[in-house]
Amino acid sequence: MWGSMSERTPFIVGNWKMYKTVAEARGALTVFRDAVRNIDGVDCGVAPPFPALETCAATITGSDIALAGQNLYPGDEGAFTGEVSAPMLKAAGATHVIIGHSERRHLFGEDDTLIARKVKSAVDQNLIPILCVGETQEQREADETAEVVTAQLGGGLTKVKSAGQLDLVVAYEPVWAIGTGLTATPAQAQEVHGLIRDFLGDFLGATSAQETRIQYGGSVKPSNAAELLAERDIDGALVGGASLDPSSFAAIVEAAAG
Ligand code: 13P
């Protein structure tokens, strides 16, 4: 049960990916905001597409809902057509940013070197990175999950300080579970979350590792959220499809509150 093994407040973030116009984002977030207003013991946030960030920031004013970018490009500004920087995300109201999502890695060719620069850029601007890691089906079948996940973590964190306080969220998202309806079993997910916690212990020290929230992502729904979140090292969820409907997103937050 939550609270018995750790002090970590669960953190549920909706990753809206390339869904929702500004008006649709405002409408959905208004319903979600009102639905979660009285739910205690859980933190939540939303990562809308860039054009909707500012509207979403206005919609959540006065609530505890966090706002995240879905990506950034390193640096403050420059001739990088189509890219958005950490200071721009901050100015639009974001406090967090998703980095290294599997769709960025696999569809847009992002590697750990670029991801490390992005993490550093976020940290330098006091934006909290939500660093995503996860293995493909092929890698899992070849028994490479631990190696892949720790290499992605180590690679992504190479440019930030390796001990002490680092405001970071890690999201474990097995690629084979994203948007497929296939969910890792709670035991499968816990095994990898435990590995991630051990890695963070070596990298940050035991205290920071215990404080760092590790989200699970991949076909999280209202019906499976509670059993995943009951695992000791699963501290929240990064939710794609089920976060698009405000009532199912709110039901996941409710499940996380226990
Ligand atoms: P789904 O919840 O749609 O599987 O997506 C997970 C995800 O990629 C969240 O970042």
GROMACS .gro file of C-alpha atoms and ligand atoms in nm:
model
  268
    1MET     CA    1   0.000   0.000   0.000
    2TRP     CA    2   0.104   0.355  -0.057
    3GLY     CA    3   0.277   0.516   0.232
    4SER     CA    4   0.380   0.197   0.402
    5MET     CA    5   0.714   0.165   0.224
    6SER     CA    6   0.794   0.520   0.126
    7GLU     CA    7   0.710   0.883   0.159
    8ARG     CA    8   0.679   0.939  -0.212
    9THR     CA    9   0.355   1.102  -0.323
   10PRO     CA   10   0.235   0.936  -0.644
   11PHE     CA   11   0.266   1.152  -0.953
   12ILE     CA   12   0.029   1.098  -1.245
   13VAL     CA   13   0.103   1.283  -1.569
   14GLY     CA   14  -0.108   1.279  -1.884
   15ASN     CA   15   0.101   1.286  -2.200
   16TRP     CA   16  -0.134   1.416  -2.465
   17LYS     CA   17   0.117   1.359  -2.746
   18MET     CA   18  -0.005   1.512  -3.076
   19TYR     CA   19  -0.368   1.529  -2.967
   20LYS     CA   20  -0.594   1.825  -2.888
   21THR     CA   21  -0.624   2.170  -3.035
   22VAL     CA   22  -0.605   2.468  -2.799
   23ALA     CA   23  -0.984   2.468  -2.754
   24GLU     CA   24  -0.997   2.092  -2.700
   25ALA     CA   25  -0.713   2.111  -2.447
   26ARG     CA   26  -0.887   2.387  -2.253
   27GLY     CA   27  -1.214   2.192  -2.248
   28ALA     CA   28  -1.061   1.863  -2.136
   29LEU     CA   29  -0.837   2.023  -1.876
   30THR     CA   30  -1.125   2.222  -1.727
   31VAL     CA   31  -1.323   1.901  -1.674
   32PHE     CA   32  -1.018   1.720  -1.536
   33ARG     CA   33  -0.924   2.006  -1.304
   34ASP     CA   34  -1.271   2.013  -1.153
   35ALA     CA   35  -1.282   1.632  -1.120
   36VAL     CA   36  -0.955   1.609  -0.923
   37ARG     CA   37  -1.003   1.921  -0.711
   38ASN     CA   38  -1.084   1.729  -0.393
   39ILE     CA   39  -0.854   1.431  -0.441
   40ASP     CA   40  -0.571   1.436  -0.186
   41GLY     CA   41  -0.250   1.240  -0.156
   42VAL     CA   42  -0.155   1.242  -0.522
   43ASP     CA   43   0.018   1.489  -0.754
   44CYS     CA   44  -0.088   1.519  -1.114
   45GLY     CA   45   0.007   1.702  -1.428
   46VAL     CA   46  -0.054   1.731  -1.798
   47ALA     CA   47   0.175   1.757  -2.100
   48PRO     CA   48  -0.021   1.918  -2.384
   49PRO     CA   49   0.112   1.996  -2.732
   50PHE     CA   50   0.319   2.318  -2.738
   51PRO     CA   51   0.048   2.548  -2.883
   52ALA     CA   52  -0.184   2.465  -2.590
   53LEU     CA   53   0.070   2.520  -2.310
   54GLU     CA   54  -0.018   2.875  -2.228
   55THR     CA   55  -0.393   2.812  -2.235
   56CYS     CA   56  -0.344   2.509  -2.012
   57ALA     CA   57  -0.132   2.717  -1.773
   58ALA     CA   58  -0.420   2.963  -1.743
   59THR     CA   59  -0.672   2.682  -1.698
   60ILE     CA   60  -0.485   2.527  -1.404
   61THR     CA   61  -0.406   2.854  -1.227
   62GLY     CA   62  -0.499   2.816  -0.862
   63SER     CA   63  -0.493   2.434  -0.880
   64ASP     CA   64  -0.208   2.196  -0.791
   65ILE     CA   65  -0.189   2.050  -1.141
   66ALA     CA   66   0.158   2.062  -1.293
   67LEU     CA   67   0.229   2.155  -1.653
   68ALA     CA   68   0.488   1.976  -1.864
   69GLY     CA   69   0.637   2.021  -2.208
   70GLN     CA   70   0.662   1.706  -2.418
   71ASN     CA   71   1.011   1.780  -2.546
   72LEU     CA   72   1.269   2.057  -2.572
   73TYR     CA   73   1.581   2.140  -2.764
   74PRO     CA   74   1.902   2.231  -2.576
   75GLY     CA   75   2.002   2.594  -2.556
   76ASP     CA   76   1.810   2.911  -2.482
   77GLU     CA   77   1.740   3.023  -2.838
   78GLY     CA   78   1.885   2.990  -3.184
   79ALA     CA   79   1.835   2.898  -3.547
   80PHE     CA   80   1.668   2.561  -3.485
   81THR     CA   81   1.350   2.565  -3.691
   82GLY     CA   82   1.067   2.375  -3.531
   83GLU     CA   83   1.227   2.346  -3.189
   84VAL     CA   84   1.134   2.488  -2.848
   85SER     CA   85   1.375   2.570  -2.563
   86ALA     CA   86   1.360   2.528  -2.187
   87PRO     CA   87   1.322   2.903  -2.121
   88MET     CA   88   1.032   2.911  -2.367
   89LEU     CA   89   0.860   2.624  -2.189
   90LYS     CA   90   0.911   2.796  -1.855
   91ALA     CA   91   0.776   3.124  -1.986
   92ALA     CA   92   0.465   2.940  -2.106
   93GLY     CA   93   0.410   2.807  -1.754
   94ALA     CA   94   0.570   2.461  -1.759
   95THR     CA   95   0.746   2.322  -1.453
   96HIS     CA   96   0.833   1.983  -1.601
   97VAL     CA   97   0.941   1.846  -1.938
   98ILE     CA   98   0.926   1.495  -2.081
   99ILE     CA   99   1.263   1.396  -2.227
  100GLY     CA  100   1.362   1.086  -2.423
  101HIS     CA  101   1.012   0.951  -2.477
  102SER     CA  102   1.028   0.631  -2.682
  103GLU     CA  103   0.847   0.804  -2.968
  104ARG     CA  104   1.126   1.063  -2.975
  105ARG     CA  105   1.391   0.790  -2.959
  106HIS     CA  106   1.236   0.559  -3.217
  107LEU     CA  107   1.042   0.784  -3.456
  108PHE     CA  108   1.274   1.085  -3.445
  109GLY     CA  109   1.610   0.916  -3.392
  110GLU     CA  110   1.704   1.075  -3.059
  111ASP     CA  111   2.004   0.912  -2.896
  112ASP     CA  112   2.141   0.927  -2.543
  113THR     CA  113   2.389   1.200  -2.635
  114LEU     CA  114   2.115   1.438  -2.744
  115ILE     CA  115   1.893   1.329  -2.455
  116ALA     CA  116   2.175   1.408  -2.208
  117ARG     CA  117   2.201   1.761  -2.351
  118LYS     CA  118   1.825   1.802  -2.318
  119VAL     CA  119   1.830   1.685  -1.955
  120LYS     CA  120   2.109   1.930  -1.877
  121SER     CA  121   1.924   2.213  -2.048
  122ALA     CA  122   1.610   2.139  -1.844
  123VAL     CA  123   1.801   2.115  -1.515
  124ASP     CA  124   1.991   2.438  -1.586
  125GLN     CA  125   1.657   2.615  -1.627
  126ASN     CA  126   1.500   2.453  -1.319
  127LEU     CA  127   1.257   2.254  -1.529
  128ILE     CA  128   1.211   1.906  -1.383
  129PRO     CA  129   1.294   1.642  -1.642
  130ILE     CA  130   1.069   1.338  -1.675
  131LEU     CA  131   1.333   1.111  -1.826
  132CYS     CA  132   1.179   0.818  -2.014
  133VAL     CA  133   1.349   0.483  -2.052
  134GLY     CA  134   1.231   0.146  -2.175
  135GLU     CA  135   1.314  -0.161  -2.376
  136THR     CA  136   1.161  -0.291  -2.700
  137GLN     CA  137   0.990  -0.627  -2.725
  138GLU     CA  138   1.293  -0.766  -2.904
  139GLN     CA  139   1.528  -0.645  -2.629
  140ARG     CA  140   1.304  -0.796  -2.360
  141GLU     CA  141   1.296  -1.129  -2.541
  142ALA     CA  142   1.677  -1.120  -2.569
  143ASP     CA  143   1.697  -1.062  -2.192
  144GLU     CA  144   1.850  -0.719  -2.241
  145THR     CA  145   1.598  -0.515  -2.042
  146ALA     CA  146   1.825  -0.433  -1.747
  147GLU     CA  147   2.117  -0.344  -1.972
  148VAL     CA  148   1.908  -0.123  -2.201
  149VAL     CA  149   1.731   0.061  -1.922
  150THR     CA  150   2.044   0.130  -1.720
  151ALA     CA  151   2.234   0.240  -2.033
  152GLN     CA  152   1.954   0.484  -2.119
  153LEU     CA  153   1.951   0.619  -1.763
  154GLY     CA  154   2.327   0.650  -1.742
  155GLY     CA  155   2.342   0.803  -2.089
  156GLY     CA  156   2.065   1.052  -2.017
  157LEU     CA  157   2.222   1.166  -1.690
  158THR     CA  158   2.583   1.203  -1.803
  159LYS     CA  159   2.577   1.582  -1.811
  160VAL     CA  160   2.415   1.644  -1.474
  161LYS     CA  161   2.580   1.616  -1.136
  162SER     CA  162   2.603   1.266  -1.006
  163ALA     CA  163   2.542   1.310  -0.637
  164GLY     CA  164   2.304   1.484  -0.405
  165GLN     CA  165   1.992   1.674  -0.489
  166LEU     CA  166   1.861   1.641  -0.843
  167ASP     CA  167   1.497   1.717  -0.908
  168LEU     CA  168   1.416   1.437  -1.148
  169VAL     CA  169   1.132   1.206  -1.241
  170VAL     CA  170   1.206   0.882  -1.424
  171ALA     CA  171   0.940   0.714  -1.636
  172TYR     CA  172   0.977   0.346  -1.719
  173GLU     CA  173   0.786   0.289  -2.039
  174PRO     CA  174   0.839  -0.050  -2.201
  175VAL     CA  175   0.808   0.025  -2.572
  176TRP     CA  176   0.598  -0.287  -2.630
  177ALA     CA  177   0.336  -0.161  -2.383
  178ILE     CA  178   0.290   0.187  -2.531
  179GLY     CA  179  -0.039   0.232  -2.711
  180THR     CA  180  -0.072  -0.143  -2.760
  181GLY     CA  181  -0.314  -0.234  -2.482
  182LEU     CA  182  -0.040  -0.463  -2.348
  183THR     CA  183   0.059  -0.366  -1.995
  184ALA     CA  184   0.359  -0.491  -1.804
  185THR     CA  185   0.237  -0.697  -1.511
  186PRO     CA  186   0.288  -0.526  -1.178
  187ALA     CA  187   0.568  -0.774  -1.103
  188GLN     CA  188   0.741  -0.713  -1.438
  189ALA     CA  189   0.722  -0.338  -1.388
  190GLN     CA  190   0.836  -0.354  -1.025
  191GLU     CA  191   1.141  -0.557  -1.124
  192VAL     CA  192   1.258  -0.281  -1.359
  193HIS     CA  193   1.159  -0.002  -1.119
  194GLY     CA  194   1.373  -0.172  -0.854
  195LEU     CA  195   1.667  -0.174  -1.095
  196ILE     CA  196   1.612   0.193  -1.170
  197ARG     CA  197   1.603   0.275  -0.797
  198ASP     CA  198   1.930   0.084  -0.748
  199PHE     CA  199   2.088   0.273  -1.036
  200LEU     CA  200   1.974   0.604  -0.888
  201GLY     CA  201   2.115   0.497  -0.552
  202ASP     CA  202   2.458   0.457  -0.707
  203PHE     CA  203   2.426   0.777  -0.907
  204LEU     CA  204   2.258   1.014  -0.662
  205GLY     CA  205   2.307   0.849  -0.325
  206ALA     CA  206   2.052   0.655  -0.125
  207THR     CA  207   1.853   0.947   0.013
  208SER     CA  208   1.793   1.116  -0.323
  209ALA     CA  209   1.717   0.783  -0.485
  210GLN     CA  210   1.449   0.717  -0.224
  211GLU     CA  211   1.295   1.057  -0.290
  212THR     CA  212   1.292   1.027  -0.670
  213ARG     CA  213   0.961   0.929  -0.824
  214ILE     CA  214   0.964   0.655  -1.085
  215GLN     CA  215   0.654   0.646  -1.303
  216TYR     CA  216   0.531   0.354  -1.506
  217GLY     CA  217   0.391   0.417  -1.854
  218GLY     CA  218   0.235   0.188  -2.111
  219SER     CA  219  -0.140   0.128  -2.145
  220VAL     CA  220  -0.221   0.254  -1.794
  221LYS     CA  221  -0.600   0.269  -1.749
  222PRO     CA  222  -0.842   0.320  -1.461
  223SER     CA  223  -0.876  -0.060  -1.438
  224ASN     CA  224  -0.506  -0.140  -1.394
  225ALA     CA  225  -0.364   0.171  -1.225
  226ALA     CA  226  -0.420   0.066  -0.864
  227GLU     CA  227  -0.245  -0.271  -0.893
  228LEU     CA  228   0.056  -0.115  -1.066
  229LEU     CA  229   0.079   0.164  -0.811
  230ALA     CA  230   0.059  -0.082  -0.524
  231GLU     CA  231   0.412  -0.196  -0.611
  232ARG     CA  232   0.683  -0.061  -0.385
  233ASP     CA  233   0.886   0.128  -0.645
  234ILE     CA  234   0.604   0.239  -0.877
  235ASP     CA  235   0.543   0.600  -0.780
  236GLY     CA  236   0.305   0.718  -1.045
  237ALA     CA  237   0.217   0.688  -1.410
  238LEU     CA  238   0.280   0.857  -1.741
  239VAL     CA  239  -0.049   0.807  -1.920
  240GLY     CA  240  -0.105   0.842  -2.292
  241GLY     CA  241  -0.436   0.731  -2.445
  242ALA     CA  242  -0.636   0.711  -2.122
  243SER     CA  243  -0.541   1.069  -2.030
  244LEU     CA  244  -0.719   1.213  -2.333
  245ASP     CA  245  -1.059   1.154  -2.178
  246PRO     CA  246  -1.078   1.372  -1.865
  247SER     CA  247  -1.297   1.133  -1.671
  248SER     CA  248  -1.076   0.829  -1.729
  249PHE     CA  249  -0.769   1.045  -1.651
  250ALA     CA  250  -0.935   1.158  -1.326
  251ALA     CA  251  -1.024   0.796  -1.244
  252ILE     CA  252  -0.654   0.705  -1.267
  253VAL     CA  253  -0.568   0.990  -1.030
  254GLU     CA  254  -0.838   0.866  -0.795
  255ALA     CA  255  -0.694   0.513  -0.810
  256ALA     CA  256  -0.350   0.651  -0.726
  257ALA     CA  257  -0.488   0.829  -0.422
  258GLY     CA  258  -0.582   0.482  -0.291
  25913P     P1  259  -0.035   0.481  -2.364
  25913P     O1  260  -0.087   0.507  -2.226
  25913P     O2  261  -0.128   0.529  -2.472
  25913P     O3  262   0.009   0.338  -2.381
  25913P     O4  263   0.097   0.571  -2.382
  25913P     C1  264   0.195   0.566  -2.285
  25913P     C2  265   0.290   0.676  -2.309
  25913P     O5  266   0.363   0.676  -2.408
  25913P     C3  267   0.294   0.787  -2.212
  25913P     O6  268   0.404   0.868  -2.234
   0.00000   0.00000   0.00000
